[in-house]
Coordinates of C-alpha atoms in Angstrom, one line a residue:
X280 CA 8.2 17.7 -3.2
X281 CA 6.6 20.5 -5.3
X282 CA 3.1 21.5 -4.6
X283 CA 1.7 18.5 -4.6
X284 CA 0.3 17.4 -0.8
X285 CA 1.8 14.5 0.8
X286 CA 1.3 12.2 4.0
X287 CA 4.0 11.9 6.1
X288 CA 7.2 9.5 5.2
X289 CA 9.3 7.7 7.3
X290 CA 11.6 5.2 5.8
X291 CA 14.0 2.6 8.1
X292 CA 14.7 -1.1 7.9
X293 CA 12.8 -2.6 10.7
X294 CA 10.0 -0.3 10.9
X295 CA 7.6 -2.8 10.5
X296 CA 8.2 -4.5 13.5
X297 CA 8.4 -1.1 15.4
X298 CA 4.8 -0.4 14.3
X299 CA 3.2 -3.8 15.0
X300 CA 4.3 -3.5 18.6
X301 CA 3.3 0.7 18.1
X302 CA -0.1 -0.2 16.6
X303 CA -1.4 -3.1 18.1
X304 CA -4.6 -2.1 19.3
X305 CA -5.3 -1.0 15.7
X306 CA -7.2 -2.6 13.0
X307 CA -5.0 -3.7 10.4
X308 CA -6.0 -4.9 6.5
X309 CA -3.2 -7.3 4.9
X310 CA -1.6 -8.5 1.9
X311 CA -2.5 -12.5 2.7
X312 CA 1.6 -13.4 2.3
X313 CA 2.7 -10.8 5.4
X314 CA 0.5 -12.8 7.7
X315 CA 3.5 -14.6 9.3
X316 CA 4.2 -10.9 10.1
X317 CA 2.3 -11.1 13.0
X318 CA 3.4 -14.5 14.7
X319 CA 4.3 -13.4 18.3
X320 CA 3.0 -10.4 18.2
X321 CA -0.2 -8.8 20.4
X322 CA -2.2 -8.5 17.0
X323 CA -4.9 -11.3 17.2
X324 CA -6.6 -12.5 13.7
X325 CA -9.7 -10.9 15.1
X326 CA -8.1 -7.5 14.4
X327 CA -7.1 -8.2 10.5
X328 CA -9.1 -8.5 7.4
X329 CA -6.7 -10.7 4.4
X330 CA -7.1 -8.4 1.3
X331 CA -6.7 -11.0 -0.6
X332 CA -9.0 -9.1 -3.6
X333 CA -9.8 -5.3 -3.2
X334 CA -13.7 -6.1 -3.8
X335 CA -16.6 -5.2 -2.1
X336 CA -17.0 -8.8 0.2
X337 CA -13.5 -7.7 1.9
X338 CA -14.2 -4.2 2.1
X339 CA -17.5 -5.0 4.2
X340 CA -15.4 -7.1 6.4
X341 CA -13.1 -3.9 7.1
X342 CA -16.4 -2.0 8.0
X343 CA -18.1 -4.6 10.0
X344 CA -14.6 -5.0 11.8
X345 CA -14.2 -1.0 12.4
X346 CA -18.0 -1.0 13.6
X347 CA -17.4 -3.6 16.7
X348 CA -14.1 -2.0 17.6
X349 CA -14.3 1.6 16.8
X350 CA -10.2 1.8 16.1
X351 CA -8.6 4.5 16.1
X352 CA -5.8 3.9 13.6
X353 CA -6.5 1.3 10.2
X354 CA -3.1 0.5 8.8
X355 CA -2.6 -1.3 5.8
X356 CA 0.5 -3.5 5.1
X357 CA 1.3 -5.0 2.0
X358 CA 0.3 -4.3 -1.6
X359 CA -2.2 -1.7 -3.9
X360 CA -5.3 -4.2 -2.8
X361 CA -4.2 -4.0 0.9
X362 CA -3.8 -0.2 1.1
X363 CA -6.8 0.6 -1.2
X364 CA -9.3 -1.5 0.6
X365 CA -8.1 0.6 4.0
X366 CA -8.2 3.6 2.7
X367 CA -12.0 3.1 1.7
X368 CA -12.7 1.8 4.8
X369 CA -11.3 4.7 7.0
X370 CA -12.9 7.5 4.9
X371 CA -16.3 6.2 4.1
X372 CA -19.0 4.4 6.0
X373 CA -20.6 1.1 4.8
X374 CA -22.5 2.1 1.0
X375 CA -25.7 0.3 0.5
X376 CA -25.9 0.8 -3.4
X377 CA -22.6 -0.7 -4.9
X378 CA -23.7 1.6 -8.2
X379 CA -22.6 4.6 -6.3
X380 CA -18.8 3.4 -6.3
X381 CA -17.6 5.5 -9.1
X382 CA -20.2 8.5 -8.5
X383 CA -18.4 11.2 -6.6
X384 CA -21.5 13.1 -5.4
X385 CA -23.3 9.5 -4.8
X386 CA -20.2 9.0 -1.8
X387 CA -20.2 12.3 -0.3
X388 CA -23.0 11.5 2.1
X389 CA -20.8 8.0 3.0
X390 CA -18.0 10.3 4.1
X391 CA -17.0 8.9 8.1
X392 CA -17.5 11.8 10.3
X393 CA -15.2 10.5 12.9
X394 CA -11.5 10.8 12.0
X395 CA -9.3 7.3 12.0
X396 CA -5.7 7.9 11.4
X397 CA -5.1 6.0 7.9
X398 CA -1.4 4.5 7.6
X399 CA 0.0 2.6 5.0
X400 CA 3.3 0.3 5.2
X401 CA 3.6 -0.7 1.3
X402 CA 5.3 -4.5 0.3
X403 CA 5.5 -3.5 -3.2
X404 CA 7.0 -0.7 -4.9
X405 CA 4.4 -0.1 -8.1
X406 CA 0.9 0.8 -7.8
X407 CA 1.7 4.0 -5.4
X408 CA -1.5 3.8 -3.3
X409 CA 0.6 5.0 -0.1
X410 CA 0.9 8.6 -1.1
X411 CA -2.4 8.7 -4.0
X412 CA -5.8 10.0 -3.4
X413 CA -7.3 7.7 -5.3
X414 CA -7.9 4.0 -4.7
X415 CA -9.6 1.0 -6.9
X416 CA -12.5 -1.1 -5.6
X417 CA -13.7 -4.1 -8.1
X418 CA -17.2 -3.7 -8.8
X419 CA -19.6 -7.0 -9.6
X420 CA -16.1 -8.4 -11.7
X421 CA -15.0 -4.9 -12.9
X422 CA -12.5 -2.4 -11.4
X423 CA -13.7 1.3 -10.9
X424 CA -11.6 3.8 -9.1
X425 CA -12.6 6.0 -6.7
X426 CA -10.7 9.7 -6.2
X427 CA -10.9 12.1 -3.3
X428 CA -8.4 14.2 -1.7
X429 CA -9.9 12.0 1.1
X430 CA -8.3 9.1 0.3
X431 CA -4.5 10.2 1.2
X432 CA -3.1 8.3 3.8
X433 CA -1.8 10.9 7.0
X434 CA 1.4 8.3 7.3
X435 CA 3.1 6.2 5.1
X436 CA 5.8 3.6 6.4
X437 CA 8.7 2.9 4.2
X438 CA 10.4 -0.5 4.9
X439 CA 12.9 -1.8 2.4
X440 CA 13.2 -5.3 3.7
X441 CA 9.5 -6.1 2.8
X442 CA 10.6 -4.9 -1.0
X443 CA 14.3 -7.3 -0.5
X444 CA 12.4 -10.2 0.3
X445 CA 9.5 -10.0 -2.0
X446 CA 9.5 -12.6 -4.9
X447 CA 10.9 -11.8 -8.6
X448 CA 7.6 -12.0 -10.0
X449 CA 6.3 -9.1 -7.4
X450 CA 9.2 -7.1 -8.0
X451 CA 9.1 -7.0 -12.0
X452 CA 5.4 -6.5 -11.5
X453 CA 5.9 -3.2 -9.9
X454 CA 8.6 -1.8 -11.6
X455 CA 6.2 -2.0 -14.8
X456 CA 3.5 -0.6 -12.6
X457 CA 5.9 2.3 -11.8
X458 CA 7.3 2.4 -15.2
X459 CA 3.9 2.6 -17.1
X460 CA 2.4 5.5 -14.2
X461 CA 4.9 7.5 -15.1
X462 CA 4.9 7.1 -18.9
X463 CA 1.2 7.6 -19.2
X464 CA 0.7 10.9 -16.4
X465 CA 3.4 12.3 -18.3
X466 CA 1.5 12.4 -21.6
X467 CA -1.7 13.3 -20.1
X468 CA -4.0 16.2 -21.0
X469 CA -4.4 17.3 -17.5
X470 CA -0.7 17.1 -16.5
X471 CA 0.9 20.3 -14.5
X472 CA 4.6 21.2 -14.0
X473 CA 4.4 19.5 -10.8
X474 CA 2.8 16.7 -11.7
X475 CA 4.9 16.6 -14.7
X476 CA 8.5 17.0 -12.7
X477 CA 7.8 13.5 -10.8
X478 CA 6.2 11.9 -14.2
X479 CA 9.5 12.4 -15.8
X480 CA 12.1 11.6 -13.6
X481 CA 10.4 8.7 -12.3
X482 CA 10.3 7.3 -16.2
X483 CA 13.8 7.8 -16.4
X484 CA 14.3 6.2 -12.9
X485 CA 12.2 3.2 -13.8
X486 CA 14.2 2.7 -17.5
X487 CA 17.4 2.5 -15.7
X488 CA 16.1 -0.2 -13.2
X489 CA 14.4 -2.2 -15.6
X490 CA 17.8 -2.0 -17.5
X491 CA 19.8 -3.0 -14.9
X492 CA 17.4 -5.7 -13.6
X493 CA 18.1 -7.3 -17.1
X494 CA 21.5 -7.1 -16.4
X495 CA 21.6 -9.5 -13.4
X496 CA 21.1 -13.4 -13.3
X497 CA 17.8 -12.3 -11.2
X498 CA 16.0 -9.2 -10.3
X499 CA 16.6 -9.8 -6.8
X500 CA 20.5 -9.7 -7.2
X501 CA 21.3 -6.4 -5.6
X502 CA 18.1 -5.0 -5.9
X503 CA 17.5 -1.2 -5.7
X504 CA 14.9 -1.5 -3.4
X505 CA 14.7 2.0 -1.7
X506 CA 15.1 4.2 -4.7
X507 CA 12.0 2.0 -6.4
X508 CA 9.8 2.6 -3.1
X509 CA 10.0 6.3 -3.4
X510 CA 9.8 6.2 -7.9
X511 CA 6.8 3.9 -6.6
X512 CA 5.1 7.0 -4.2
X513 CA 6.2 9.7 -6.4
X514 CA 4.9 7.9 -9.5
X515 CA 1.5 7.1 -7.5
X516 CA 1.2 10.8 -6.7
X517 CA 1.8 12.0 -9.8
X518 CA -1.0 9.7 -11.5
X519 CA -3.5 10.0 -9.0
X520 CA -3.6 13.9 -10.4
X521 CA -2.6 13.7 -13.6
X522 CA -4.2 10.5 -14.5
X523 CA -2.8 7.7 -16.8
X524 CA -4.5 6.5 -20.2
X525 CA -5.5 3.8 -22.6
X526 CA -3.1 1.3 -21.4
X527 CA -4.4 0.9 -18.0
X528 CA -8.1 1.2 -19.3
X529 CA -7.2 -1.7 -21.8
X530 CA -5.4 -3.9 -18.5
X531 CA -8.4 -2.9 -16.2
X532 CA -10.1 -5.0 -18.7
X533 CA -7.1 -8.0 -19.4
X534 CA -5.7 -8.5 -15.8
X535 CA -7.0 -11.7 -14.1
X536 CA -5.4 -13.8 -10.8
X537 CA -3.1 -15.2 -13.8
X538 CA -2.2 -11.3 -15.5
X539 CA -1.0 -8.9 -12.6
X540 CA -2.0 -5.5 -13.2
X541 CA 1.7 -3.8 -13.7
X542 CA 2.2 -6.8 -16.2
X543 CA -1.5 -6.2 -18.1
X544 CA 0.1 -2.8 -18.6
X545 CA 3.5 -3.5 -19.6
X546 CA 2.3 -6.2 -22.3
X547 CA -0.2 -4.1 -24.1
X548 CA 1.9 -0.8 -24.3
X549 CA 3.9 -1.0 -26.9
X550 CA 0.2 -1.4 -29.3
X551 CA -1.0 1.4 -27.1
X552 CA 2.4 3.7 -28.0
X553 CA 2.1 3.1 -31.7
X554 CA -1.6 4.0 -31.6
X555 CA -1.2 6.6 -30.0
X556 CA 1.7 7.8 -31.6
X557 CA -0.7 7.9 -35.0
X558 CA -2.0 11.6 -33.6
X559 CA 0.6 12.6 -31.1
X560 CA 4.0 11.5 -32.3
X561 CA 5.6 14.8 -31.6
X562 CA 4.8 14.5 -27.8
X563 CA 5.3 11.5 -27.1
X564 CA 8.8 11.6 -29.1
X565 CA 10.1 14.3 -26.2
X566 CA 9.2 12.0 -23.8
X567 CA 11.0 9.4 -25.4
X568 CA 13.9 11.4 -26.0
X569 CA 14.4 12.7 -21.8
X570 CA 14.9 9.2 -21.5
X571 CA 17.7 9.0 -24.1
X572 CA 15.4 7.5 -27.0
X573 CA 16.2 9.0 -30.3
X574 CA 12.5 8.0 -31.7
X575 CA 9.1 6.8 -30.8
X576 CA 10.3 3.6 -32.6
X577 CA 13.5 3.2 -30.4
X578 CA 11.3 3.2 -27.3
X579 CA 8.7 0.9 -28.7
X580 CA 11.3 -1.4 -29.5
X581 CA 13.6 -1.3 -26.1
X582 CA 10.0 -1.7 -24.5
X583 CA 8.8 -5.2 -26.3
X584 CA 12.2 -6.3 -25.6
X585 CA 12.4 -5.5 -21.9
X586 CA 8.6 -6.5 -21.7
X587 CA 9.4 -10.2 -22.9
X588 CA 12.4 -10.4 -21.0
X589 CA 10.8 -9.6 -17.7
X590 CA 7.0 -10.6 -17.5
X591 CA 6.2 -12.5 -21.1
X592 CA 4.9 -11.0 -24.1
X593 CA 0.9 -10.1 -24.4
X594 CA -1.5 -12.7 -25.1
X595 CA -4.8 -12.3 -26.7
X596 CA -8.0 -12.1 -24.9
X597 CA -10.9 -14.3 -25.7
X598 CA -14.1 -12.7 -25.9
X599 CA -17.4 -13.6 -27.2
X600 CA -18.8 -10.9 -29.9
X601 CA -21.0 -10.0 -27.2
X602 CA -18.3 -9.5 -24.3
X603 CA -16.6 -7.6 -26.8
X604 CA -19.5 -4.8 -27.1
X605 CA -19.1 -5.0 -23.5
X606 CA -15.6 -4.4 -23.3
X607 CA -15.3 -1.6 -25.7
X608 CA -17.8 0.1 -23.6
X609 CA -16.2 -0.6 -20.2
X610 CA -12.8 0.8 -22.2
X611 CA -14.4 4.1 -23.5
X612 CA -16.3 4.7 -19.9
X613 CA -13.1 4.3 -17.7
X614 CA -11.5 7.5 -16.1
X615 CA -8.2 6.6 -17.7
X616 CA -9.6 6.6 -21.2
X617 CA -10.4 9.8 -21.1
X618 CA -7.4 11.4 -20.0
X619 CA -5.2 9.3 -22.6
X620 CA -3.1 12.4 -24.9
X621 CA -5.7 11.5 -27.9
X622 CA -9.3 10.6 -28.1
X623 CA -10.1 7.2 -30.2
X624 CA -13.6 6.9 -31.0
X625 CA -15.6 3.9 -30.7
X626 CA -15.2 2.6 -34.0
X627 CA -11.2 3.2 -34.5
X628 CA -11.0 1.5 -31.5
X629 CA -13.1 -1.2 -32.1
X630 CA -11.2 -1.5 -35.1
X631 CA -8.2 -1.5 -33.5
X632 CA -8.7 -3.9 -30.7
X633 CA -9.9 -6.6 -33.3
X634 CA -6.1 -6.6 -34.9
X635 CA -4.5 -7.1 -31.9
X636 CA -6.3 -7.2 -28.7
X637 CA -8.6 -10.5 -28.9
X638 CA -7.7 -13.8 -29.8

C-alpha cells in the first residue's frame, strides 16, 4: 500500500471468535457493548479493562492490570477509545506527570522496554486507530493526541460481522469519521503522494457510501461493511501522517457523551469549508472536483444536506466569555490546527467562532 508502513491484516468473518479462543491468556481492553463477546469463553473479567472513556483513570487500569500479569499480547476489541487506550498501554509504562501527555521528548523515557505484541480487532469502521501511529488520551476534560511510530499495532484483525451488527448511529458516526479524515489529510500542508493516494480515494469511497446509505430505508440495509473497514484503516493511516485540520480541532472541543466525535466533525464542516475556502478555494475546489463536485459550493451544499440527513445539523455550543478564551486557545494549540491548508489568527478566529460556533 505505497510506502506507508503497515501492521499486518487479516480480514475473515468469524475471526473474532478464533482469536478469543487464540488469545486467551492475553490481556484484552474493550469497547463496554462487546462484553457479551466473551460469555463462554476462558477470558475471565479479571483479564479486561471496559474502555468505556480513553482517559487517564482507564488507562492506569490497563497498566496496573499488565503489571500483575506481565502479558504477552494486549489486544483491543471494539472502537477508537478501545484501541487507543491499548496501544498506550503496551508502548509506554505508567507516566507520573499527566502534563507530559502531549510532550514527545517528556514520553521517551516512559517507552516499555519489554516488547508486548499489540493487536487490534476494530467494531467500527471510522476513527482508523488499527493501522495509525497516533492515539488520543483525554487529559483533565480535554483530548490531546499522542504520535509515535510506536503506537502502530503489529496485527490488526478485520471482522465484518462486528461492523453488520453495530447500531445505525455507530455506523453513520464512522463513515463521517472516515469521510472527514480523508477530506482534511488531503488538504493538509504536510501531505505526500502517498499519503495523498489513500486521502483521495478514500473521499471518494466515503461520498459514494454516504450516498448510498441515504438511499436505503436504514443504513444497515445492505451495508458495505468490508469496503468501509479498509476506507476506515487506510483513512486512519493516511491522517496519522498527514494530519487533519480545523474541523477536528473545533470537534475536539464540541464532542461530549451526547456529540460523537465523527458527528462533531461532520456538523461543523461545512462552516470550516467556507472558511477555509476564503484563502484556499483553488485547492480545495480540485478536491472537490475528484469527487465529481463542480465547485466548492456544490460540495458544501451535498455536505449540509447529507450531514442533516444522517446525524442532525450542528448546534451551538454554550460557553461562558471566559470558557470561550479558553477554547480559542485549546483550538489554536491543538496539533490539528496547525496543519489545517490555512493559518487563521487568533482574532479572525475569534471572530469567526462568535457567528456561528457558540450559542
Amino acid at each position: 500500500m505505497n510506502g506507508l508502513v503497515w501492521p499486518t491484516i487479516i480480514e475473515g468473518t468469524g475471526i473474532l471468535k478464533d482469536a478469543i479462543n487464540r488469545y486467551s491468556d492475553a490481556v484484552w481492553c474493550v469497547s463496554p457493548s462487546l462484553m457479551e463477546s466473551f460469555k463462554g469463553s476462558d477470558i475471565s473479567s479479571d483479564q479486561i479493562v471496559t474502555a468505556k472513556e480513553a482517559d487517564l483513570v482507564r488507562l492506569n487500569e490497563l497498566h496496573e492490570l499488565i503489571s500483575k500479569s506481565a502479558p504477552s499480547t494486549i489486544v483491543a476489541l471494539g472502537g477508537g477509545k478501545a484501541i487507543d487506550l491499548a496501544k498506550l498501554a503496551a508502548r509506554y509504562e505508567t507516566v507520573d506527570d499527566p502534563s507530559l501527555w502531549g510532550n514527545k521528548a517528556g514520553l521517551l523515557q516512559y517507552q516499555r522496554t519489554r516488547s508486548m505484541q499489540l493487536i487490534a480487532i476494530p467494531s467500527t469502521a471510522g476513527s482508523g486507530s488499527e493501522t495509525s501511529e497516533t492515539a488520543v488520551i483525554t487529559v483533565n476534560g480535554h483530548k490531546t493526541p499522542i504520535h509515535s511510530d510506536k503506537l502502530r499495532p503489529d496485527l490488526v484483525l478485520l471482522d465484518p460481522n462486528l461492523i453488520y451488527n453495530a447500531p445505525p448511529r455507530v455506523l453513520w458516526n464512522g463513515l463521517w469519521d472516515t469521510f472527514v479524515h480523508a477530506l482534511e489529510s488531503s488538504l493538509s500542508p504536510i501531505s505526500n503522494a502517498d499519503t495523498l493516494a489513500h486521502s483521495l480515494e478514500v473521499f471518494r469511497n466515503s461520498k459514494e457510501m454516504i450516498d448510498h446509505s441515504m438511499r436505503k430505508s436504514s443504513i444497515k440495509e445492505q451495508f458495505p461493511a468490508s469496503p468501509a473497514q479498509w476506507n476506515s484503516l487506510r483513512a486512519g493511516k493516511a491522517q496519522s501522517k498527514a494530519s487533519v485540520g480545523l474541523a477536528h480541532a473545533l470537534a475536539h472541543q464540541s464532542e461530549h457523551s451526547n456529540q460523537w466525535h465523527g458527528e462533531a466533525c461532520a456538523r461543523v464542516l461545512v462552516n470550516v469549508l467556507a472558511k477555509n475556502a476564503e484563502k484556499a478555494e483553488a485547492k480545495i475546489t480540485k478536491l472537490a472536483e475528484t469527487a465529481g463536485f463542480s465547485s466548492i459550493e456544490q460540495l458544501m451544499d451535498w455536505t449540509g444536506s447529507a450531514v442533516g440527513h444522517s446525524v442532525g445539523a450542528f448546534i451551538p455550543n454554550h460557553f461562558s466569555e471566559d470558557e470561550k478564551g479558553q477554547v480559542l486557545m485549546r483550538i489554536m494549540k491543538d496539533p490539528c490546527f496547525r496543519t489545517n491548508p490555512v493559518f487563521w489568527t487568533k482574532s479572525e478566529l475569534s471572530i469567526w467562532l462568535e457567528e456561528w460556533f457558540y450559542e
